[in-house]
PDB file of C-alpha atoms and ligand atoms in Angstrom:
ATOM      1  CA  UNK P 632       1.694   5.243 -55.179  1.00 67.00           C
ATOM      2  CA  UNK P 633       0.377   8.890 -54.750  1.00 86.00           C
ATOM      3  CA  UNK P 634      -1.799  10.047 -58.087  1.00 92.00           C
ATOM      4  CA  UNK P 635       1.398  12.787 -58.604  1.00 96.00           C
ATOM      5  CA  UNK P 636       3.368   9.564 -59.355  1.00 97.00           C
ATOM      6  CA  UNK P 637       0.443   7.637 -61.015  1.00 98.00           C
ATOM      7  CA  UNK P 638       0.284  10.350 -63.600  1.00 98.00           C
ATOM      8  CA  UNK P 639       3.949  11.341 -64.236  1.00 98.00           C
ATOM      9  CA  UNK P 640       4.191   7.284 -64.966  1.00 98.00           C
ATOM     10  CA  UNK P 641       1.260   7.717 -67.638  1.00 98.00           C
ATOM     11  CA  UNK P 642       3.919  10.631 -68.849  1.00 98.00           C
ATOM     12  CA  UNK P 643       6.827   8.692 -68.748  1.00 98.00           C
ATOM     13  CA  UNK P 644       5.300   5.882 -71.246  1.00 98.00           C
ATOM     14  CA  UNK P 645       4.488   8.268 -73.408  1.00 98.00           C
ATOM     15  CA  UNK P 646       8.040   9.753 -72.965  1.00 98.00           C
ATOM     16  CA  UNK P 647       8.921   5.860 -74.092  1.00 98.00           C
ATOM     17  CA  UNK P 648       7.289   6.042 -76.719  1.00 98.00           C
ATOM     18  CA  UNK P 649       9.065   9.128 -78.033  1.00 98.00           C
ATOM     19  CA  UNK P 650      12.194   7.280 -77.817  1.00 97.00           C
ATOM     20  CA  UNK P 651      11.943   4.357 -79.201  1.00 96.00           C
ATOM     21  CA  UNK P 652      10.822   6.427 -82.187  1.00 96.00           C
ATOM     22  CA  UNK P 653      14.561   8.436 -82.238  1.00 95.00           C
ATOM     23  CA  UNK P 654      12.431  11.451 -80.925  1.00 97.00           C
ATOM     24  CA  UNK P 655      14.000  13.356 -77.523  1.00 97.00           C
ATOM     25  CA  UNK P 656      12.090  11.652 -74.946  1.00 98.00           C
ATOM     26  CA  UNK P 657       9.571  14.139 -73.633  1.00 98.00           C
ATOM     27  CA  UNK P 658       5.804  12.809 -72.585  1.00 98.00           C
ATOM     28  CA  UNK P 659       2.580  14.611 -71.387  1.00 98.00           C
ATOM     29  CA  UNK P 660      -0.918  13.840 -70.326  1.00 98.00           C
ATOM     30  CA  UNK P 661      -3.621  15.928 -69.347  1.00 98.00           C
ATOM     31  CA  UNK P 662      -5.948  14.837 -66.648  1.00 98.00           C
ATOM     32  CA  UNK P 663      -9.528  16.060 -65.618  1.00 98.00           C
ATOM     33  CA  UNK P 664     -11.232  14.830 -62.678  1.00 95.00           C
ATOM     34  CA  UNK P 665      -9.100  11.502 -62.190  1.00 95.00           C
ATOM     35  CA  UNK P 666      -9.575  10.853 -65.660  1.00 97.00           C
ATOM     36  CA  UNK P 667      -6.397  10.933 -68.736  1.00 98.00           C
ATOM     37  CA  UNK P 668      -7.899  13.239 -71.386  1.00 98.00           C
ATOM     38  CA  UNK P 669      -4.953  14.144 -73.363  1.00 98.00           C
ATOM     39  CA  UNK P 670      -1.670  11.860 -74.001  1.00 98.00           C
ATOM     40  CA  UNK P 671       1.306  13.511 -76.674  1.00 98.00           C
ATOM     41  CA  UNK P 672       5.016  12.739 -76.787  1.00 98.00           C
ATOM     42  CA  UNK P 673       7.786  14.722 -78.832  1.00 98.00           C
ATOM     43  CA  UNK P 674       6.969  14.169 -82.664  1.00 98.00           C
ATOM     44  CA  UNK P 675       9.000  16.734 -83.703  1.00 97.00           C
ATOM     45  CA  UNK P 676      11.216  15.018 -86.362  1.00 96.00           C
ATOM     46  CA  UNK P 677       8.721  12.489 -87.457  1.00 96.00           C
ATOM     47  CA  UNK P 678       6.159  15.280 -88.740  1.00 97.00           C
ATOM     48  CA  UNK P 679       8.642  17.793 -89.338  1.00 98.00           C
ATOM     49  CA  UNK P 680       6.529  20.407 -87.412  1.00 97.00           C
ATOM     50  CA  UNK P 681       8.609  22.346 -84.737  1.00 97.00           C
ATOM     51  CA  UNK P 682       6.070  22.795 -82.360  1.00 97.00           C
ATOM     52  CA  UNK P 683       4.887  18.702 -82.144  1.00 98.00           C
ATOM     53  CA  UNK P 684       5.815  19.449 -78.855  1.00 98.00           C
ATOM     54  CA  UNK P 685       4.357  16.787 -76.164  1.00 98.00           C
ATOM     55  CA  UNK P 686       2.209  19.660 -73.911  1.00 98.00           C
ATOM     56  CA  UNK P 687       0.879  20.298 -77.360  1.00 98.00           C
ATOM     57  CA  UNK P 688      -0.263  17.426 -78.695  1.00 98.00           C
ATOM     58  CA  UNK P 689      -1.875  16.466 -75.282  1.00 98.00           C
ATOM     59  CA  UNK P 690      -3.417  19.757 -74.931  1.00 98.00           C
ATOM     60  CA  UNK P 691      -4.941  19.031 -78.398  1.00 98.00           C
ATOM     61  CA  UNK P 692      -6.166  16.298 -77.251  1.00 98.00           C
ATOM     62  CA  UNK P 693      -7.749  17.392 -74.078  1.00 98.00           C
ATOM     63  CA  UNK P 694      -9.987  20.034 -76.635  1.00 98.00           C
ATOM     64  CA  UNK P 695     -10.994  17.407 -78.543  1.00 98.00           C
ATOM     65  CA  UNK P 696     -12.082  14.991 -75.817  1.00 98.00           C
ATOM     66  CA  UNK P 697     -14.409  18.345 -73.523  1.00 98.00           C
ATOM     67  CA  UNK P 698     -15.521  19.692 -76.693  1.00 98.00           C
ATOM     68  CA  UNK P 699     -13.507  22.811 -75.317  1.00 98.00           C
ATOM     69  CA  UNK P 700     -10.354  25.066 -75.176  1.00 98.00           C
ATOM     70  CA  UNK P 701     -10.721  25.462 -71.905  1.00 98.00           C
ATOM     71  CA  UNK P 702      -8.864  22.938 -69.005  1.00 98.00           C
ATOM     72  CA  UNK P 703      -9.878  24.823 -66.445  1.00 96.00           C
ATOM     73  CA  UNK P 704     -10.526  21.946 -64.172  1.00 96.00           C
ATOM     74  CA  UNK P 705      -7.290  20.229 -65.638  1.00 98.00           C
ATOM     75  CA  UNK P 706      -4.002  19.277 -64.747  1.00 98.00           C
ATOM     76  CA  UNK P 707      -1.006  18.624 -67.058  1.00 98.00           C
ATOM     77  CA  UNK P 708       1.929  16.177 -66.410  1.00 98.00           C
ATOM     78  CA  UNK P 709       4.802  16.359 -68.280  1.00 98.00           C
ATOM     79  CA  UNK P 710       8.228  14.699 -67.718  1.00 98.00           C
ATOM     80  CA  UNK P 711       9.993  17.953 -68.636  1.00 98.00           C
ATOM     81  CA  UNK P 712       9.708  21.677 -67.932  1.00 98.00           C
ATOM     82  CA  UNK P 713       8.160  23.054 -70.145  1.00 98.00           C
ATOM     83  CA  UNK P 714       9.467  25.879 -72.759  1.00 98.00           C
ATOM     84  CA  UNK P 715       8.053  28.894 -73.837  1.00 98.00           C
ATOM     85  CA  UNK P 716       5.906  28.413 -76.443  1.00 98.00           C
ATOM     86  CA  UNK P 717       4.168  25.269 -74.407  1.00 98.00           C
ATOM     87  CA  UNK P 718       4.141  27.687 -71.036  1.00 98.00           C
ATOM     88  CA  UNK P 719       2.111  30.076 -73.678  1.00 98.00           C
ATOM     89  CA  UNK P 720      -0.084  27.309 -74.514  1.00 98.00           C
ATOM     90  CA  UNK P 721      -0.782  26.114 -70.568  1.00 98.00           C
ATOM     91  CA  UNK P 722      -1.756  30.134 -69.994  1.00 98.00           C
ATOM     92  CA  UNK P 723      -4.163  30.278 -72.828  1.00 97.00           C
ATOM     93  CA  UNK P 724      -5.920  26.476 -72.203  1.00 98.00           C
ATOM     94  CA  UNK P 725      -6.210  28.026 -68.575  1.00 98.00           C
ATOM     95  CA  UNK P 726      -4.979  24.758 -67.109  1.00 98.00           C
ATOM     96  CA  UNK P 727      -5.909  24.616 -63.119  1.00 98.00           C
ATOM     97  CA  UNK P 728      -1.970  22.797 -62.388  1.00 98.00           C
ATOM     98  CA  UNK P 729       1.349  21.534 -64.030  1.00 98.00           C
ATOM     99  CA  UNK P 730       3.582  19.222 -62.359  1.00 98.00           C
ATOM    100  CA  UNK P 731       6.778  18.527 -64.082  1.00 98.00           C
ATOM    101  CA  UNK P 732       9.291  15.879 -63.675  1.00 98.00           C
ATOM    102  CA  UNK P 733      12.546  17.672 -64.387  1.00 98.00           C
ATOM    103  CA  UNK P 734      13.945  21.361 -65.261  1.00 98.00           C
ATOM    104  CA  UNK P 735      15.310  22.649 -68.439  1.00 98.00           C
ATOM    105  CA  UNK P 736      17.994  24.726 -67.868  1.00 97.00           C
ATOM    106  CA  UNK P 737      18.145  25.402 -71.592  1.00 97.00           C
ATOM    107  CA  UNK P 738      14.367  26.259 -72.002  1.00 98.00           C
ATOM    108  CA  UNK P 739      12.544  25.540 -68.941  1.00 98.00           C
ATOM    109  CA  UNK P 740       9.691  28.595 -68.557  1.00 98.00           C
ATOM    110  CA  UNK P 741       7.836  27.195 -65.602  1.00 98.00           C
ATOM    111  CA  UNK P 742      10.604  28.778 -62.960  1.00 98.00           C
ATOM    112  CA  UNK P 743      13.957  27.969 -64.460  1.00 98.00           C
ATOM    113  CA  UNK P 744      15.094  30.760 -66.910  1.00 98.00           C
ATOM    114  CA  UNK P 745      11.658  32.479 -65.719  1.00 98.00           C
ATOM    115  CA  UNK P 746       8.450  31.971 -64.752  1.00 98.00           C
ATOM    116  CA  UNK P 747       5.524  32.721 -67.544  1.00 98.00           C
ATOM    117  CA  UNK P 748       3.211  30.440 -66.249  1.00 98.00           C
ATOM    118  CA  UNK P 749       2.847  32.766 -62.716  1.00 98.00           C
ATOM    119  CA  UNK P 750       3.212  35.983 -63.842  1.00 97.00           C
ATOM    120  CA  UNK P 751       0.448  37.747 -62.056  1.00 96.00           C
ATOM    121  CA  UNK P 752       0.434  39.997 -65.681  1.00 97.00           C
ATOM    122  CA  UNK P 753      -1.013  37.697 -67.286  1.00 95.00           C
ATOM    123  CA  UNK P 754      -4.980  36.803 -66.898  1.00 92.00           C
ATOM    124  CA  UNK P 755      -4.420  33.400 -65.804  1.00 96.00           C
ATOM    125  CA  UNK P 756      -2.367  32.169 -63.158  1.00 97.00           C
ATOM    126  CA  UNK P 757      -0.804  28.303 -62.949  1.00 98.00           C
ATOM    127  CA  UNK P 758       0.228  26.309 -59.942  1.00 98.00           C
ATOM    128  CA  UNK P 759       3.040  24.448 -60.100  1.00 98.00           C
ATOM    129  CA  UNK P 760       4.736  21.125 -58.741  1.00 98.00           C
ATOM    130  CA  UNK P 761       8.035  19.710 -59.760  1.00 98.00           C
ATOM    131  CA  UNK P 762      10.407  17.091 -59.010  1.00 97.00           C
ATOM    132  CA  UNK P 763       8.186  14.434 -59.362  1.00 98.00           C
ATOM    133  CA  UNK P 764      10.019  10.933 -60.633  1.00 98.00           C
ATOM    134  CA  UNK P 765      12.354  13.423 -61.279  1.00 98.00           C
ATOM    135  CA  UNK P 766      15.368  10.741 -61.352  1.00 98.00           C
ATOM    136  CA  UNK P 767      13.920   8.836 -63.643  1.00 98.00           C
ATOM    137  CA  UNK P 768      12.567  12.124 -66.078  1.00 98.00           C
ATOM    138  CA  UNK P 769      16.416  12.796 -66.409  1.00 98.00           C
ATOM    139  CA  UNK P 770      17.553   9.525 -66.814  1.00 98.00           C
ATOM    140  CA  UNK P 771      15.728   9.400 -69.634  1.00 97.00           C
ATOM    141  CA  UNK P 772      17.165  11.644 -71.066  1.00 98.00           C
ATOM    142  CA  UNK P 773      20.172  11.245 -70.642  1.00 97.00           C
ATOM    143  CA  UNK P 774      20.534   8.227 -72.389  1.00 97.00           C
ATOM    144  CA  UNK P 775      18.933   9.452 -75.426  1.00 97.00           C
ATOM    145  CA  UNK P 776      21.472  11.940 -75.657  1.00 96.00           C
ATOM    146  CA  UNK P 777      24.648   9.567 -75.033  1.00 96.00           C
ATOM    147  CA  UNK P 778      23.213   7.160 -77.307  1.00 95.00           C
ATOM    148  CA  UNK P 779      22.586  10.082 -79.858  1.00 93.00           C
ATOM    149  CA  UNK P 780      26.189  11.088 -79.276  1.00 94.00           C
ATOM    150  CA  UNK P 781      27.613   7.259 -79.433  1.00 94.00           C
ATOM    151  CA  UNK P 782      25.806   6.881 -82.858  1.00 91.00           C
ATOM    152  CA  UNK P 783      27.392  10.334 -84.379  1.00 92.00           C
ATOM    153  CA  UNK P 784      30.648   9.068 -83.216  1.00 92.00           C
ATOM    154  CA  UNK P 785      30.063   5.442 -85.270  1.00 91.00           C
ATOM    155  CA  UNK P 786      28.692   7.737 -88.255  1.00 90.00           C
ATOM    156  CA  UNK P 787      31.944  10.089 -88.029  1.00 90.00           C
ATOM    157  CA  UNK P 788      34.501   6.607 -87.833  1.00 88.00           C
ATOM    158  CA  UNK P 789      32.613   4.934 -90.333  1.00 83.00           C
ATOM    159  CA  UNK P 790      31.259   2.296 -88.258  1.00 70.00           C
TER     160      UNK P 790
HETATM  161 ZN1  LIG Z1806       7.490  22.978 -75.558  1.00 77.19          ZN
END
């Protein structure tokens, strides 16, 4: 298995994880030098904060772990594109590399809807891989979202 792979796996549990808590499925890990530094899934509705976002949380993380806001020598993984504010947070932790899984055509700001995380404006400038396990990224979430719409039909009939 290639160390893309290796990694977006490590993002996909964590992805799990967000699931089986009733949270949209979205993982992340930050790695430095071979090493995970940073792990966060989608906590959004259990702490009620709107921006428990996965990148977040593992980008938190990462800080804590180097002592450091900056990733310079980091890479982040995360099983979907990431949105604005988290593209905002990737600029200003001046991580080296993202590779995401799938694209968000609602929110996606790493090439989708645009591209803030290569915009030679800004003082820091992000490579960027996706596609990776990107069957299994969507598949994920897919079925959250058909099981989310299964239960609000049961709720609606009374089930
Ligand atoms: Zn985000």
């Amino acid at each position: 298995m290639d160390s893309n792979e290796k990694y977006m796996r490590e993002a996909l549990k964590e992805a799990l994880k967000a699931f089986d808590l009733g949270e949209v499925p979205i993982g992340a890990v930050v790695v430095c030098k071979g090493e995970i530094i940073g792990r966060g899934h989608n906590r959004r509705e259990q702490s009620k904060q709107a921006i428990a976002h996965a990148e977040i949380l593992a980008i938190q993380q990462a800080n804590d772990h180097l002592g450091n806001w900056r990733l310079e020598d980091c890479e982040l993984f995360v099983t979907l594109e990431p949105c604005p504010m988290c593209s905002g947070a990737i600029i200003l932790s001046r991580l080296k590399k993202i590779t995401f899984g799938t694209t968000d055509l609602k929110a996606g700001t790493c090439g989708t809807l645009m591209n803030l995380v290569q915009d030679r404006r800004f003082n820091h400038y992000v490579e960027v891989e996706s596609g990776v396990l990107q069957e299994e990224c969507a598949m994920l979430l897919k079925e959250f979202f058909a099981l989310l719409r299964l239960r609000n039909k049961e709720r609606k009939q009374g089930i």
